[in-house]
GROMACS .gro file of C-alpha atoms in nm:
model
  467
    1MET     CA    1   8.467  11.316   9.481
    2THR     CA    2   8.431  11.652   9.310
    3ASN     CA    3   8.069  11.722   9.127
    4THR     CA    4   7.958  11.341   9.079
    5ALA     CA    5   7.636  11.468   8.997
    6LEU     CA    6   7.780  11.728   8.695
    7ARG     CA    7   7.992  11.440   8.536
    8GLU     CA    8   8.025  11.102   8.402
    9PRO     CA    9   8.285  10.911   8.630
   10ALA     CA   10   8.642  10.935   8.560
   11PHE     CA   11   8.803  10.608   8.403
   12PRO     CA   12   8.938  10.501   8.802
   13ASP     CA   13   8.597  10.533   8.928
   14ALA     CA   14   8.419  10.358   8.654
   15VAL     CA   15   8.684  10.051   8.695
   16ILE     CA   16   8.568  10.043   9.040
   17THR     CA   17   8.228  10.078   8.957
   18GLU     CA   18   8.250   9.759   8.728
   19ALA     CA   19   8.493   9.603   8.985
   20ILE     CA   20   8.215   9.582   9.216
   21ARG     CA   21   7.960   9.498   8.946
   22TRP     CA   22   8.201   9.149   8.921
   23THR     CA   23   8.246   9.142   9.281
   24GLU     CA   24   7.882   9.138   9.342
   25GLU     CA   25   7.826   8.856   9.063
   26THR     CA   26   7.872   8.604   9.351
   27GLY     CA   27   7.663   8.742   9.603
   28PRO     CA   28   7.526   9.113   9.691
   29LEU     CA   29   7.721   9.292   9.939
   30ASP     CA   30   7.615   9.451  10.275
   31ASP     CA   31   7.510   9.814  10.104
   32ALA     CA   32   7.246   9.950  10.348
   33GLN     CA   33   7.491  10.235  10.475
   34ALA     CA   34   7.651  10.257  10.084
   35LEU     CA   35   7.312  10.348   9.969
   36ARG     CA   36   7.223  10.625  10.203
   37ILE     CA   37   7.564  10.769  10.180
   38ALA     CA   38   7.548  10.755   9.786
   39ALA     CA   39   7.204  10.902   9.812
   40SER     CA   40   7.295  11.182  10.014
   41ARG     CA   41   7.579  11.274   9.816
   42ALA     CA   42   7.458  11.293   9.462
   43SER     CA   43   7.108  11.364   9.316
   44ASP     CA   44   7.184  11.160   8.991
   45GLY     CA   45   7.118  10.789   8.930
   46HIS     CA   46   7.430  10.722   8.765
   47ALA     CA   47   7.642  10.958   9.005
   48ARG     CA   48   7.462  10.761   9.321
   49ILE     CA   49   7.632  10.429   9.186
   50THR     CA   50   7.961  10.519   9.143
   51GLU     CA   51   7.971  10.664   9.543
   52ARG     CA   52   7.797  10.342   9.626
   53ALA     CA   53   8.083  10.105   9.433
   54LEU     CA   54   8.368  10.362   9.574
   55HIS     CA   55   8.231  10.320   9.959
   56LEU     CA   56   8.196   9.931   9.873
   57GLY     CA   57   8.536   9.935   9.700
   58GLU     CA   58   8.720  10.103   9.979
   59ARG     CA   59   8.572   9.866  10.258
   60ILE     CA   60   8.719   9.593  10.053
   61GLY     CA   61   9.073   9.748   9.964
   62LEU     CA   62   8.988   9.856   9.575
   63PRO     CA   63   9.102  10.201   9.585
   64SER     CA   64   9.453  10.131   9.760
   65GLU     CA   65   9.490   9.838   9.513
   66MET     CA   66   9.402  10.068   9.197
   67THR     CA   67   9.699  10.348   9.338
   68ARG     CA   68   9.955  10.031   9.403
   69ALA     CA   69   9.890   9.903   9.056
   70ARG     CA   70   9.922  10.296   8.916
   71GLN     CA   71  10.232  10.332   9.134
   72TRP     CA   72  10.381   9.985   8.967
   73ALA     CA   73  10.273  10.048   8.587
   74PRO     CA   74  10.490  10.301   8.502
   75TRP     CA   75  10.834  10.048   8.679
   76VAL     CA   76  10.709   9.764   8.504
   77LEU     CA   77  10.677   9.927   8.161
   78LEU     CA   78  11.017  10.073   8.195
   79GLY     CA   79  11.162   9.734   8.258
   80LEU     CA   80  10.965   9.601   7.951
   81VAL     CA   81  11.143   9.892   7.771
   82ALA     CA   82  11.482   9.755   7.908
   83LEU     CA   83  11.411   9.400   7.813
   84ILE     CA   84  11.288   9.543   7.431
   85VAL     CA   85  11.683   9.765   7.436
   86VAL     CA   86  11.833   9.459   7.521
   87ALA     CA   87  11.689   9.274   7.273
   88GLY     CA   88  11.749   9.531   6.982
   89LEU     CA   89  12.107   9.542   7.066
   90GLY     CA   90  12.136   9.157   7.047
   91LEU     CA   91  11.967   9.166   6.722
   92ALA     CA   92  12.169   9.434   6.616
   93GLY     CA   93  12.495   9.263   6.707
   94ASN     CA   94  12.360   8.969   6.546
   95VAL     CA   95  12.352   9.171   6.208
   96VAL     CA   96  12.697   9.380   6.229
   97GLY     CA   97  12.854   9.163   6.535
   98GLY     CA   98  12.994   8.888   6.315
   99GLY     CA   99  13.396   8.797   6.334
  100GLU     CA  100  13.369   8.787   5.944
  101ARG     CA  101  13.225   9.084   5.886
  102HIS     CA  102  12.987   9.005   5.649
  103ILE     CA  103  12.608   9.081   5.608
  104ASN     CA  104  12.358   8.882   5.394
  105VAL     CA  105  12.131   9.172   5.328
  106ILE     CA  106  11.819   8.974   5.232
  107VAL     CA  107  11.860   8.774   5.596
  108ALA     CA  108  11.929   9.085   5.780
  109LEU     CA  109  11.623   9.246   5.633
  110VAL     CA  110  11.409   8.942   5.743
  111SER     CA  111  11.573   8.930   6.042
  112LEU     CA  112  11.459   9.270   6.199
  113LEU     CA  113  11.162   9.304   6.012
  114GLY     CA  114  11.007   8.929   6.041
  115LEU     CA  115  10.875   8.958   6.388
  116HIS     CA  116  10.792   9.315   6.382
  117ALA     CA  117  10.548   9.207   6.055
  118LEU     CA  118  10.407   8.930   6.226
  119THR     CA  119  10.309   9.103   6.513
  120LEU     CA  120  10.163   9.376   6.363
  121LEU     CA  121   9.984   9.167   6.097
  122LEU     CA  122   9.809   9.008   6.391
  123TRP     CA  123   9.714   9.349   6.539
  124LEU     CA  124   9.555   9.483   6.224
  125ILE     CA  125   9.408   9.173   6.240
  126GLY     CA  126   9.268   9.221   6.572
  127LEU     CA  127   9.137   9.517   6.452
  128TRP     CA  128   8.807   9.329   6.274
  129LEU     CA  129   8.820   9.024   6.508
  130PRO     CA  130   8.596   8.955   6.846
  131ALA     CA  131   8.790   9.134   7.131
  132GLY     CA  132   9.098   8.910   7.258
  133SER     CA  133   9.140   8.747   6.935
  134PHE     CA  134   9.507   8.851   6.950
  135GLY     CA  135   9.513   9.095   7.261
  136THR     CA  136   9.709   8.847   7.492
  137ALA     CA  137   9.996   8.840   7.223
  138SER     CA  138  10.054   9.182   7.248
  139LEU     CA  139  10.296   9.405   7.452
  140GLY     CA  140  10.010   9.604   7.623
  141TRP     CA  141   9.835   9.309   7.745
  142ILE     CA  142  10.163   9.182   7.862
  143TRP     CA  143  10.245   9.482   8.043
  144LEU     CA  144   9.892   9.506   8.222
  145SER     CA  145   9.916   9.154   8.316
  146LEU     CA  146  10.258   9.212   8.458
  147THR     CA  147  10.136   9.506   8.664
  148ALA     CA  148   9.836   9.367   8.811
  149ARG     CA  149  10.073   9.031   8.914
  150VAL     CA  150  10.299   9.237   9.069
  151ALA     CA  151  10.083   9.506   9.223
  152GLY     CA  152   9.837   9.247   9.352
  153GLY     CA  153   9.947   8.897   9.358
  154LYS     CA  154   9.722   8.580   9.259
  155ARG     CA  155   9.551   8.656   9.592
  156GLY     CA  156   9.501   9.065   9.553
  157GLN     CA  157   9.234   9.229   9.387
  158ALA     CA  158   9.440   9.386   9.113
  159PRO     CA  159   9.300   9.066   8.886
  160LEU     CA  160   8.955   9.202   8.958
  161LEU     CA  161   9.084   9.527   8.854
  162LEU     CA  162   9.252   9.389   8.526
  163ARG     CA  163   8.909   9.248   8.466
  164ALA     CA  164   8.690   9.501   8.480
  165THR     CA  165   8.973   9.740   8.301
  166THR     CA  166   8.948   9.556   7.976
  167GLY     CA  167   8.583   9.523   8.014
  168LEU     CA  168   8.558   9.897   7.988
  169LEU     CA  169   8.786   9.906   7.722
  170THR     CA  170   8.614   9.667   7.494
  171ARG     CA  171   8.311   9.847   7.531
  172ALA     CA  172   8.449  10.165   7.434
  173ARG     CA  173   8.633   9.949   7.087
  174LEU     CA  174   8.940  10.095   7.276
  175LEU     CA  175   9.130   9.768   7.348
  176PRO     CA  176   9.334   9.694   7.043
  177TRP     CA  177   9.433  10.092   7.028
  178ALA     CA  178   9.474  10.113   7.410
  179PHE     CA  179   9.731   9.835   7.385
  180GLY     CA  180   9.838   9.887   7.036
  181LEU     CA  181   9.985  10.215   7.153
  182VAL     CA  182  10.193  10.058   7.461
  183SER     CA  183  10.294   9.783   7.207
  184HIS     CA  184  10.367  10.045   6.880
  185GLY     CA  185  10.576  10.277   7.120
  186ILE     CA  186  10.795  10.015   7.257
  187TRP     CA  187  10.865   9.856   6.886
  188SER     CA  188  10.932  10.190   6.748
  189LEU     CA  189  11.213  10.252   7.065
  190SER     CA  190  11.346   9.903   6.944
  191PHE     CA  191  11.391  10.035   6.614
  192ALA     CA  192  11.550  10.358   6.744
  193VAL     CA  193  11.797  10.125   6.929
  194VAL     CA  194  11.871   9.884   6.653
  195LEU     CA  195  11.917  10.151   6.355
  196ALA     CA  196  12.108  10.363   6.623
  197ALA     CA  197  12.331  10.050   6.676
  198MET     CA  198  12.395   9.956   6.316
  199LEU     CA  199  12.460  10.305   6.187
  200PHE     CA  200  12.736  10.323   6.443
  201ALA     CA  201  12.860   9.981   6.335
  202LEU     CA  202  12.881  10.086   5.999
  203ALA     CA  203  13.004  10.426   6.024
  204PHE     CA  204  13.352  10.289   6.219
  205ARG     CA  205  13.410   9.948   6.071
  206SER     CA  206  13.399   9.797   5.746
  207TYR     CA  207  13.143   9.561   5.633
  208THR     CA  208  13.044   9.335   5.330
  209LEU     CA  209  12.712   9.355   5.232
  210ASN     CA  210  12.582   9.090   4.965
  211TRP     CA  211  12.328   8.824   4.919
  212GLU     CA  212  12.350   8.445   4.861
  213THR     CA  213  12.122   8.188   4.748
  214THR     CA  214  12.132   7.817   4.592
  215ILE     CA  215  11.793   7.742   4.430
  216LEU     CA  216  11.680   8.101   4.332
  217ASP     CA  217  11.737   8.302   4.053
  218PRO     CA  218  11.966   8.605   4.044
  219ALA     CA  219  11.698   8.809   3.877
  220PHE     CA  220  11.450   8.761   4.165
  221PHE     CA  221  11.679   8.932   4.361
  222VAL     CA  222  11.738   9.227   4.133
  223ARG     CA  223  11.350   9.293   4.131
  224ALA     CA  224  11.310   9.246   4.480
  225VAL     CA  225  11.576   9.497   4.573
  226GLN     CA  226  11.414   9.722   4.340
  227VAL     CA  227  11.061   9.677   4.466
  228LEU     CA  228  11.129   9.714   4.796
  229GLY     CA  229  11.405  10.004   4.770
  230TRP     CA  230  11.098  10.231   4.664
  231ALA     CA  231  10.906  10.352   4.922
  232PRO     CA  232  11.258  10.439   5.101
  233SER     CA  233  11.384  10.587   4.773
  234GLN     CA  234  11.115  10.866   4.785
  235LEU     CA  235  11.286  10.966   5.144
  236GLY     CA  236  11.636  10.981   5.016
  237PHE     CA  237  11.809  10.649   5.049
  238PRO     CA  238  11.962  10.536   4.726
  239VAL     CA  239  11.859  10.150   4.604
  240PRO     CA  240  12.131   9.933   4.424
  241ASP     CA  241  12.112   9.909   4.060
  242ALA     CA  242  12.130   9.569   3.871
  243ALA     CA  243  12.500   9.630   3.815
  244THR     CA  244  12.550   9.635   4.204
  245VAL     CA  245  12.318   9.369   4.313
  246LEU     CA  246  12.479   9.101   4.057
  247SER     CA  247  12.837   9.192   4.141
  248ALA     CA  248  12.988   8.925   4.346
  249ALA     CA  249  13.240   9.202   4.505
  250PRO     CA  250  13.116   9.574   4.464
  251GLY     CA  251  13.302   9.852   4.560
  252ALA     CA  252  13.333  10.101   4.801
  253ALA     CA  253  13.022  10.287   4.672
  254GLY     CA  254  12.837   9.999   4.629
  255GLN     CA  255  12.875   9.880   4.957
  256ARG     CA  256  12.757  10.272   5.097
  257THR     CA  257  12.467  10.198   4.886
  258TRP     CA  258  12.401   9.851   5.020
  259ALA     CA  259  12.362  10.010   5.371
  260MET     CA  260  12.167  10.278   5.311
  261TRP     CA  261  11.901  10.062   5.159
  262LEU     CA  262  11.933   9.846   5.446
  263THR     CA  263  11.870  10.140   5.657
  264GLY     CA  264  11.612  10.326   5.439
  265CYS     CA  265  11.417   9.955   5.483
  266ILE     CA  266  11.453   9.908   5.852
  267VAL     CA  267  11.325  10.285   5.860
  268VAL     CA  268  11.020  10.283   5.597
  269TYR     CA  269  10.944   9.940   5.677
  270GLY     CA  270  10.982   9.911   6.086
  271LEU     CA  271  11.033  10.246   6.243
  272LEU     CA  272  10.800  10.476   6.045
  273PRO     CA  273  10.463  10.284   6.055
  274ARG     CA  274  10.558  10.204   6.432
  275LEU     CA  275  10.567  10.574   6.470
  276ALA     CA  276  10.246  10.645   6.288
  277LEU     CA  277  10.017  10.385   6.442
  278VAL     CA  278  10.167  10.547   6.806
  279LEU     CA  279  10.007  10.899   6.670
  280LEU     CA  280   9.711  10.697   6.532
  281SER     CA  281   9.642  10.488   6.842
  282ALA     CA  282   9.667  10.823   7.083
  283ALA     CA  283   9.437  10.988   6.835
  284VAL     CA  284   9.156  10.707   6.874
  285TRP     CA  285   9.201  10.700   7.211
  286ARG     CA  286   9.162  11.062   7.306
  287SER     CA  287   8.862  11.040   7.049
  288ARG     CA  288   8.687  10.741   7.230
  289ARG     CA  289   8.804  10.810   7.588
  290LYS     CA  290   8.440  10.986   7.717
  291ALA     CA  291   8.293  10.610   7.624
  292LEU     CA  292   8.488  10.462   7.931
  293GLN     CA  293   8.168  10.418   8.150
  294PRO     CA  294   7.981  10.130   8.265
  295ASP     CA  295   7.673   9.988   8.040
  296TRP     CA  296   7.397  10.147   8.201
  297SER     CA  297   7.151   9.963   8.068
  298GLU     CA  298   7.262   9.630   8.235
  299PRO     CA  299   7.027   9.439   8.475
  300TYR     CA  300   7.265   9.481   8.782
  301TYR     CA  301   7.256   9.867   8.709
  302ARG     CA  302   6.875   9.930   8.642
  303LYS     CA  303   6.806   9.708   8.961
  304LEU     CA  304   7.027   9.983   9.169
  305LEU     CA  305   6.824  10.264   8.967
  306ALA     CA  306   6.536  10.138   9.130
  307ARG     CA  307   6.673  10.101   9.489
  308PHE     CA  308   6.761  10.455   9.514
  309ALA     CA  309   6.459  10.527   9.370
  310ALA     CA  310   6.257  10.362   9.622
  311LEU     CA  311   6.498  10.541   9.911
  312ALA     CA  312   6.341  10.876   9.770
  313PRO     CA  313   6.142  11.068  10.010
  314ALA     CA  314   5.810  11.206   9.931
  315ALA     CA  315   5.777  11.531   9.852
  316ILE     CA  316   5.583  11.763  10.109
  317VAL     CA  317   5.531  12.081  10.188
  318ASP     CA  318   5.487  12.135  10.529
  319ALA     CA  319   5.340  12.502  10.516
  320ASP     CA  320   5.051  12.350  10.300
  321PRO     CA  321   4.748  12.355  10.563
  322GLY     CA  322   4.571  12.073  10.289
  323ARG     CA  323   4.668  11.754  10.242
  324THR     CA  324   4.800  11.640   9.925
  325ARG     CA  325   4.795  11.271   9.825
  326GLY     CA  326   5.152  11.154   9.690
  327ALA     CA  327   5.274  10.880   9.487
  328ALA     CA  328   5.216  10.552   9.519
  329PRO     CA  329   5.562  10.389   9.692
  330ALA     CA  330   5.780  10.137   9.450
  331ARG     CA  331   5.748   9.807   9.479
  332LEU     CA  332   6.035   9.587   9.522
  333ALA     CA  333   6.045   9.285   9.307
  334PRO     CA  334   5.959   8.950   9.397
  335SER     CA  335   6.296   8.805   9.340
  336GLU     CA  336   6.442   9.104   9.565
  337LEU     CA  337   6.259   8.963   9.862
  338GLN     CA  338   6.325   8.708  10.158
  339ASP     CA  339   6.069   8.507  10.327
  340ALA     CA  340   6.120   8.711  10.630
  341LEU     CA  341   5.840   8.889  10.873
  342PHE     CA  342   5.904   9.177  11.079
  343VAL     CA  343   5.716   9.266  11.367
  344ILE     CA  344   5.735   9.677  11.471
  345GLY     CA  345   5.597   9.858  11.749
  346PHE     CA  346   5.629  10.261  11.646
  347GLU     CA  347   5.531  10.550  11.852
  348LEU     CA  348   5.372  10.341  12.167
  349PRO     CA  349   5.279  10.484  12.468
  350PRO     CA  350   5.509  10.398  12.738
  351ASP     CA  351   5.272  10.217  12.958
  352MET     CA  352   5.208   9.963  12.663
  353PRO     CA  353   5.335   9.633  12.734
  354TRP     CA  354   5.557   9.537  12.460
  355PRO     CA  355   5.511   9.274  12.280
  356PRO     CA  356   5.110   9.271  12.305
  357THR     CA  357   4.969   9.006  12.505
  358ALA     CA  358   4.701   8.996  12.197
  359LEU     CA  359   5.007   8.850  11.913
  360PRO     CA  360   5.029   8.499  11.860
  361VAL     CA  361   5.318   8.341  12.046
  362ASP     CA  362   5.425   8.115  11.741
  363LEU     CA  363   5.426   8.431  11.538
  364LEU     CA  364   5.655   8.592  11.770
  365ALA     CA  365   5.869   8.306  11.769
  366ASP     CA  366   5.901   8.276  11.382
  367ALA     CA  367   5.921   8.616  11.324
  368ALA     CA  368   6.279   8.760  11.193
  369GLN     CA  369   6.254   9.064  11.411
  370VAL     CA  370   6.021   9.208  11.706
  371LEU     CA  371   6.126   9.562  11.748
  372ARG     CA  372   5.971   9.863  11.905
  373ILE     CA  373   6.090  10.221  11.823
  374ASP     CA  374   6.005  10.539  11.977
  375GLY     CA  375   5.990  10.706  11.650
  376SER     CA  376   6.327  10.928  11.678
  377ALA     CA  377   6.545  11.004  11.421
  378PRO     CA  378   6.828  10.742  11.513
  379ALA     CA  379   6.603  10.451  11.591
  380ARG     CA  380   6.414  10.471  11.253
  381ARG     CA  381   6.795  10.487  11.076
  382THR     CA  382   6.868  10.172  11.267
  383LEU     CA  383   6.527   9.989  11.203
  384LEU     CA  384   6.555  10.171  10.778
  385ASP     CA  385   6.934   9.988  10.754
  386GLN     CA  386   6.766   9.651  10.900
  387LEU     CA  387   6.512   9.639  10.666
  388ALA     CA  388   6.734   9.726  10.362
  389GLN     CA  389   6.957   9.435  10.441
  390ALA     CA  390   6.696   9.214  10.516
  391ARG     CA  391   6.400   9.338  10.258
  392PRO     CA  392   6.077   9.082  10.422
  393ARG     CA  393   5.823   8.972  10.275
  394ALA     CA  394   5.618   9.130  10.513
  395VAL     CA  395   5.600   9.422  10.790
  396LEU     CA  396   5.321   9.437  11.092
  397LEU     CA  397   5.365   9.740  11.207
  398VAL     CA  398   5.165   9.788  11.573
  399CYS     CA  399   5.042  10.163  11.659
  400HIS     CA  400   4.828  10.340  11.889
  401ALA     CA  401   4.482  10.403  11.745
  402ALA     CA  402   4.431  10.694  11.940
  403SER     CA  403   4.747  10.873  11.831
  404SER     CA  404   4.709  11.165  11.531
  405PRO     CA  405   4.907  11.036  11.197
  406ASP     CA  406   5.157  11.331  11.092
  407ARG     CA  407   5.377  11.395  10.790
  408GLY     CA  408   5.640  11.202  10.969
  409THR     CA  409   5.425  10.865  11.009
  410GLU     CA  410   5.384  10.918  10.640
  411ARG     CA  411   5.721  10.945  10.552
  412PHE     CA  412   5.844  10.675  10.812
  413LEU     CA  413   5.596  10.448  10.593
  414ARG     CA  414   5.700  10.521  10.260
  415GLU     CA  415   6.031  10.425  10.388
  416VAL     CA  416   5.895  10.102  10.490
  417LEU     CA  417   5.726   9.986  10.207
  418ALA     CA  418   6.059  10.065  10.021
  419HIS     CA  419   6.194   9.790  10.154
  420CYS     CA  420   5.931   9.510  10.220
  421GLY     CA  421   5.658   9.328  10.019
  422GLU     CA  422   5.363   9.427  10.203
  423CYS     CA  423   5.277   9.659  10.528
  424ARG     CA  424   4.999   9.532  10.758
  425LEU     CA  425   4.887   9.767  11.024
  426TRP     CA  426   4.748   9.707  11.403
  427LEU     CA  427   4.570   9.974  11.550
  428ALA     CA  428   4.613   9.871  11.909
  429ASP     CA  429   4.406   9.971  12.203
  430ALA     CA  430   4.121  10.141  11.982
  431ASN     CA  431   3.824  10.216  12.193
  432GLY     CA  432   3.581  10.258  11.890
  433ALA     CA  433   3.546  10.232  11.538
  434GLY     CA  434   3.643  10.631  11.457
  435ALA     CA  435   4.001  10.595  11.518
  436ALA     CA  436   4.041  10.287  11.272
  437GLY     CA  437   3.865  10.510  11.010
  438ARG     CA  438   4.037  10.815  11.074
  439TRP     CA  439   4.369  10.647  11.002
  440ILE     CA  440   4.230  10.433  10.720
  441ASP     CA  441   4.096  10.788  10.563
  442TRP     CA  442   4.435  10.912  10.652
  443LEU     CA  443   4.638  10.663  10.445
  444ARG     CA  444   4.384  10.675  10.152
  445ASP     CA  445   4.416  11.056  10.135
  446THR     CA  446   4.822  11.027  10.135
  447GLY     CA  447   4.875  10.744   9.847
  448LEU     CA  448   4.891  10.458  10.105
  449GLU     CA  449   4.600  10.239  10.017
  450ARG     CA  450   4.865   9.996  10.002
  451ILE     CA  451   4.856   9.919  10.379
  452THR     CA  452   4.605   9.707  10.548
  453ALA     CA  453   4.497   9.907  10.849
  454SER     CA  454   4.256   9.736  11.108
  455ASP     CA  455   4.198   9.754  11.501
  456ARG     CA  456   4.098   9.388  11.470
  457LEU     CA  457   4.431   9.190  11.512
  458ASP     CA  458   4.256   8.910  11.320
  459THR     CA  459   4.193   9.157  11.036
  460ALA     CA  460   4.538   9.288  11.023
  461LEU     CA  461   4.682   8.935  11.033
  462GLN     CA  462   4.469   8.771  10.760
  463GLY     CA  463   4.676   8.583  10.541
  464LEU     CA  464   4.992   8.707  10.696
  465SER     CA  465   5.212   8.398  10.858
  466ALA     CA  466   5.504   8.371  10.967
  467PRO     CA  467   5.788   8.194  10.767
   0.00000   0.00000   0.00000
């Protein structure tokens, strides 16, 4: 990632972030390592969440699935365009390819514009209705769904990426415009093909154009031709007059007028609206694309931000000879804790047996982990990763009473508190009350008074029992 802390996530990153959110709805992923990597690579909370999602997504194959979908998308679109072109040619052939070379202009106009008008009306209605009301009927949705199916199949991750993509588009109010950009573009190409085929046939073959009816009054057709021809006439297309419309066999000039009237109606009512909507959809996309990012106010993301905040180390200035009282560590929510107990020996003398014989056997048997670490950086990282994954209800920390706590001890205790419900400190091998008092004063001065410390094991274990 490049400068993730200085920008909002790009759209592919946002899709993977949302896909991880949907994945974790069925259960949290093991993210101890991902949290630590994200915290080290980014300083902004949103960028950290994105880094975490990219790390987890890499583990389950989301980036490769997205790359495959982006490679297939142009080919799927090209296939759709080819089908539309073939359909357009077939439609034009039905209009001008009859053996009798007789064209009913009204039937031809309805055939060429009917489905277009219906789908355009549904798209316009969909702009004011809830997302998805008519979206699945658009060519854009068909293209996106086919791309997901071809790229990932039913068992791949592409359907998950499709869900995340449509969710982001819906939140940014771009779903109908994104699908419209694809759909209107395909319709524009279809009308261009139909017009080219029609003009070629009308230019080099002779046709008879008129209208027919059994129940309608001829005056209706005169009026309809005049009304439909008004808009094309503004662009220079001729409109048949009443005599031409009512004539049973108009001459060559009348046939040319009919042909140009039909062509003008297709251009004005078919091609031009679709081209205009392509430009409008592109403009809306450009104006709203910055909103294509996750909803950071979701409880899921707020919980992640809280977990990152809990990982933040205390700001300690080693050069300061005095003691600075640190902020109280953040607590995990009760719903985040598991009913488990960790028993940890920290920086104990080498000759001190582990586990201490004074610890109750049943407590050791029922504890989730009984560990001893020497305080080295690798040992601390391993323990903290285990705590981050387990999130135990309580931790019993065993320390040597004669040892002197330092800033390293303070950082370690703060990190332990960030991953558990409560922490108890048993000061083993205390020769007098002075050692315990020194530890208790130090905990108070550093803002760690949440930790109950005592040189008496029964006091340290009071109210604390293994699950």
